[in-house]
PDB file of C-alpha atoms in Angstrom:
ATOM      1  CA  UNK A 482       0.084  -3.987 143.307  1.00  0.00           C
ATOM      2  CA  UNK A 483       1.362  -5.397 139.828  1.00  0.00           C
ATOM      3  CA  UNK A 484       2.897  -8.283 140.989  1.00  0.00           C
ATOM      4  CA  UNK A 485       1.830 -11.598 141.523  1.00  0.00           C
ATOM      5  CA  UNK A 486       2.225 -13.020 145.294  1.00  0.00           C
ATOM      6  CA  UNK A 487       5.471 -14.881 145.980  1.00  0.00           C
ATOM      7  CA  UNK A 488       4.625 -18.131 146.946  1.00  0.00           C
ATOM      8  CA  UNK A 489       7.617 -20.479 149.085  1.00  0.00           C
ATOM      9  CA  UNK A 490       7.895 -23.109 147.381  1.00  0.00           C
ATOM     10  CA  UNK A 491       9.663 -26.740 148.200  1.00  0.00           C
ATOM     11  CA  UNK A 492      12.248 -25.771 145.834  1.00  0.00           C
ATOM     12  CA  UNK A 493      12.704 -22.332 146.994  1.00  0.00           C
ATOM     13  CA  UNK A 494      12.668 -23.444 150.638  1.00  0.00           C
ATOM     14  CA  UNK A 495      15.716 -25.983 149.263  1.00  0.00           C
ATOM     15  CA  UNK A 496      17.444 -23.179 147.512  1.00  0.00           C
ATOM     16  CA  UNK A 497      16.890 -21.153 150.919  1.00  0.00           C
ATOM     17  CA  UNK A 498      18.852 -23.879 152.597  1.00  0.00           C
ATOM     18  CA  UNK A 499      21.616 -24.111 150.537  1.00  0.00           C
ATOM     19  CA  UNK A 500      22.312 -20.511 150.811  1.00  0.00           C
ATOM     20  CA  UNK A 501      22.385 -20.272 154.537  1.00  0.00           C
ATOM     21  CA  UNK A 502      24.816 -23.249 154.544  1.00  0.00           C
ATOM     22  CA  UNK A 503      26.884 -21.294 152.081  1.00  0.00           C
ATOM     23  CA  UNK A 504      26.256 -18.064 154.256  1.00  0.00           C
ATOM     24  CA  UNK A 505      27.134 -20.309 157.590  1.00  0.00           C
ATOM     25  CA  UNK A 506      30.775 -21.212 156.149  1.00  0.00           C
ATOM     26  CA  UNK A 507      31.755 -17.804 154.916  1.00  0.00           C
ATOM     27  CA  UNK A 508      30.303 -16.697 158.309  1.00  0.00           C
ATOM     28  CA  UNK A 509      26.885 -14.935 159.234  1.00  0.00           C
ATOM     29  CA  UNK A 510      23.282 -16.162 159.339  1.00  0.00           C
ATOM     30  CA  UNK A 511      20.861 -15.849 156.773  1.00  0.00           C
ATOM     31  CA  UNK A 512      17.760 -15.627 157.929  1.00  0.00           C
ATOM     32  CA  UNK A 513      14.404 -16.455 156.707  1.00  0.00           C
ATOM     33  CA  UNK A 514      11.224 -13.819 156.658  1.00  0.00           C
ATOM     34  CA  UNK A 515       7.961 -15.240 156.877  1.00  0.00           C
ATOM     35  CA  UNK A 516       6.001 -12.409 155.647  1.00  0.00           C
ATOM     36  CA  UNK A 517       6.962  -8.875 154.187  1.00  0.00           C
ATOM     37  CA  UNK A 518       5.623  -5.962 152.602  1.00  0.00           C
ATOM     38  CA  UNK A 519       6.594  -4.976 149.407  1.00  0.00           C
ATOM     39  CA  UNK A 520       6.976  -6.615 146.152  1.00  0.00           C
ATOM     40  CA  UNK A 521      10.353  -7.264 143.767  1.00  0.00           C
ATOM     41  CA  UNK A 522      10.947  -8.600 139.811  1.00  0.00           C
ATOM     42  CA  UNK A 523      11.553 -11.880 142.241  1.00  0.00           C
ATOM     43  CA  UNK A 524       7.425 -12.229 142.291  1.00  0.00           C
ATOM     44  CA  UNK A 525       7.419 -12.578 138.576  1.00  0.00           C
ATOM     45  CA  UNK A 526       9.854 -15.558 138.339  1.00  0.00           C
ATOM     46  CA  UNK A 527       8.160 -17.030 141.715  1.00  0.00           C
ATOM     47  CA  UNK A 528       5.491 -17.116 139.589  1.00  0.00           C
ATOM     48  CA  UNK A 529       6.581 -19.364 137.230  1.00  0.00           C
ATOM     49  CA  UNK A 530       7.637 -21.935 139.610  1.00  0.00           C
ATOM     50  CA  UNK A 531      11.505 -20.458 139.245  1.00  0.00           C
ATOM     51  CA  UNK A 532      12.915 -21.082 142.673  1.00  0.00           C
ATOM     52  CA  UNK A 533      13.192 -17.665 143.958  1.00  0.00           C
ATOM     53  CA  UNK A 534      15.284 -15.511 147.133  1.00  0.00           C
ATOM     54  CA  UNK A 535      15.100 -12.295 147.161  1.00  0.00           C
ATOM     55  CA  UNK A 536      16.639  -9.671 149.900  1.00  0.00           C
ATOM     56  CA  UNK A 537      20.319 -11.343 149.595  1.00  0.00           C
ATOM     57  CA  UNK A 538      21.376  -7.331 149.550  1.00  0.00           C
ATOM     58  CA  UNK A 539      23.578  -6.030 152.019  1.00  0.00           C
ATOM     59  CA  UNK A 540      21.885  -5.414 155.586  1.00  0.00           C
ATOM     60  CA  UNK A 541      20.673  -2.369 156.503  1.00  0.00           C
ATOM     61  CA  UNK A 542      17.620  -0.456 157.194  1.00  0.00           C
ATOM     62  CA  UNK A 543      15.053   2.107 156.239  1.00  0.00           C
ATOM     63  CA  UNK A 544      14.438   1.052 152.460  1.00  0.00           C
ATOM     64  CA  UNK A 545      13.300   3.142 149.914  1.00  0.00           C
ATOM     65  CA  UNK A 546      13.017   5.778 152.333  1.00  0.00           C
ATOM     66  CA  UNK A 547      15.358   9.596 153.041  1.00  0.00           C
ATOM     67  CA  UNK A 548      16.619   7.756 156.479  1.00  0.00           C
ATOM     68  CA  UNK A 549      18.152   4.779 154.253  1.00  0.00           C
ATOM     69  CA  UNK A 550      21.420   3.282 154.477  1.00  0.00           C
ATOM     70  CA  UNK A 551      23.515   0.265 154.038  1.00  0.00           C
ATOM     71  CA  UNK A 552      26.507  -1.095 156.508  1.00  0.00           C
ATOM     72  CA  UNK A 553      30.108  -1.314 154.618  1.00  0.00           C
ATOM     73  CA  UNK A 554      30.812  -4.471 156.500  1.00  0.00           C
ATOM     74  CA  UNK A 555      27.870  -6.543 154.871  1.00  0.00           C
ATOM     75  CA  UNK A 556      29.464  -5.895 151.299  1.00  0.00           C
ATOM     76  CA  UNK A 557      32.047  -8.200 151.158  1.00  0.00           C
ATOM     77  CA  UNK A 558      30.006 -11.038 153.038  1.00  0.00           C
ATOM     78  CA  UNK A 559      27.170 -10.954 150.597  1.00  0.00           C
ATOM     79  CA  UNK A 560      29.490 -10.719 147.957  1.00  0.00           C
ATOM     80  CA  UNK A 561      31.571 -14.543 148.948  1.00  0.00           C
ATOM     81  CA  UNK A 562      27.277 -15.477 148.993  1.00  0.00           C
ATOM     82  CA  UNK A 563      26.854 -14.564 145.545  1.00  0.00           C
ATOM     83  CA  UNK A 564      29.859 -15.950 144.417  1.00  0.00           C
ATOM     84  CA  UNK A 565      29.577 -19.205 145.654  1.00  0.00           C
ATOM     85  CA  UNK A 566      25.506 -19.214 144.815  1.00  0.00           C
ATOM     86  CA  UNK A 567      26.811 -18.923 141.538  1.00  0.00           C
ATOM     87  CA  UNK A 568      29.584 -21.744 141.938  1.00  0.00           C
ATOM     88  CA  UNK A 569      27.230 -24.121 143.122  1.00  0.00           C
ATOM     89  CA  UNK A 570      23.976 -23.838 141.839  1.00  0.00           C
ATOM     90  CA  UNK A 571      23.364 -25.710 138.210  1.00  0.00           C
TER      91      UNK A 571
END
């Protein structure tokens, strides 16, 4: 693997907060994974102490592989998440 290991941080674990309240008004549940496989550009700026989510994509299942796919409903969600991670995060 050529990335470092992404370490939860307290400030990740606050930024991980924030978004699920945000996710909670617009209407779903994010939830947290303990531990997954893998590895994302996220690792790099966990790295440097950069408070870090990754896997705020729309849901679906069977990543990276010929069975993948995304659900249409999730798109709009995620997208009110983004926008108002970006609204209120300085």
């Amino acid at each position: 693997m050529n990335r470092p290991p992404y370490e939860r941080t307290e400030a990740t674990s606050r930024l991980f907060d924030h978004a699920k309240s945000l996710a909670a008004e617009i209407g779903f549940d994010l939830v947290s994974a303990p531990r997954v496989g893998g590895g994302s550009d996220g690792n790099f700026t966990a790295a440097l102490d950069i408070p870090t989510l990754d896997g705020l994509g729309i849901d679906g299942d069977g990543a990276h592989t010929l069975q993948e796919y995304g659900l249409i409903s999730s798109i709009a969600p995620r997208q009110k998440l983004m926008t108002r991670l970006l609204e209120t995060l300085r």
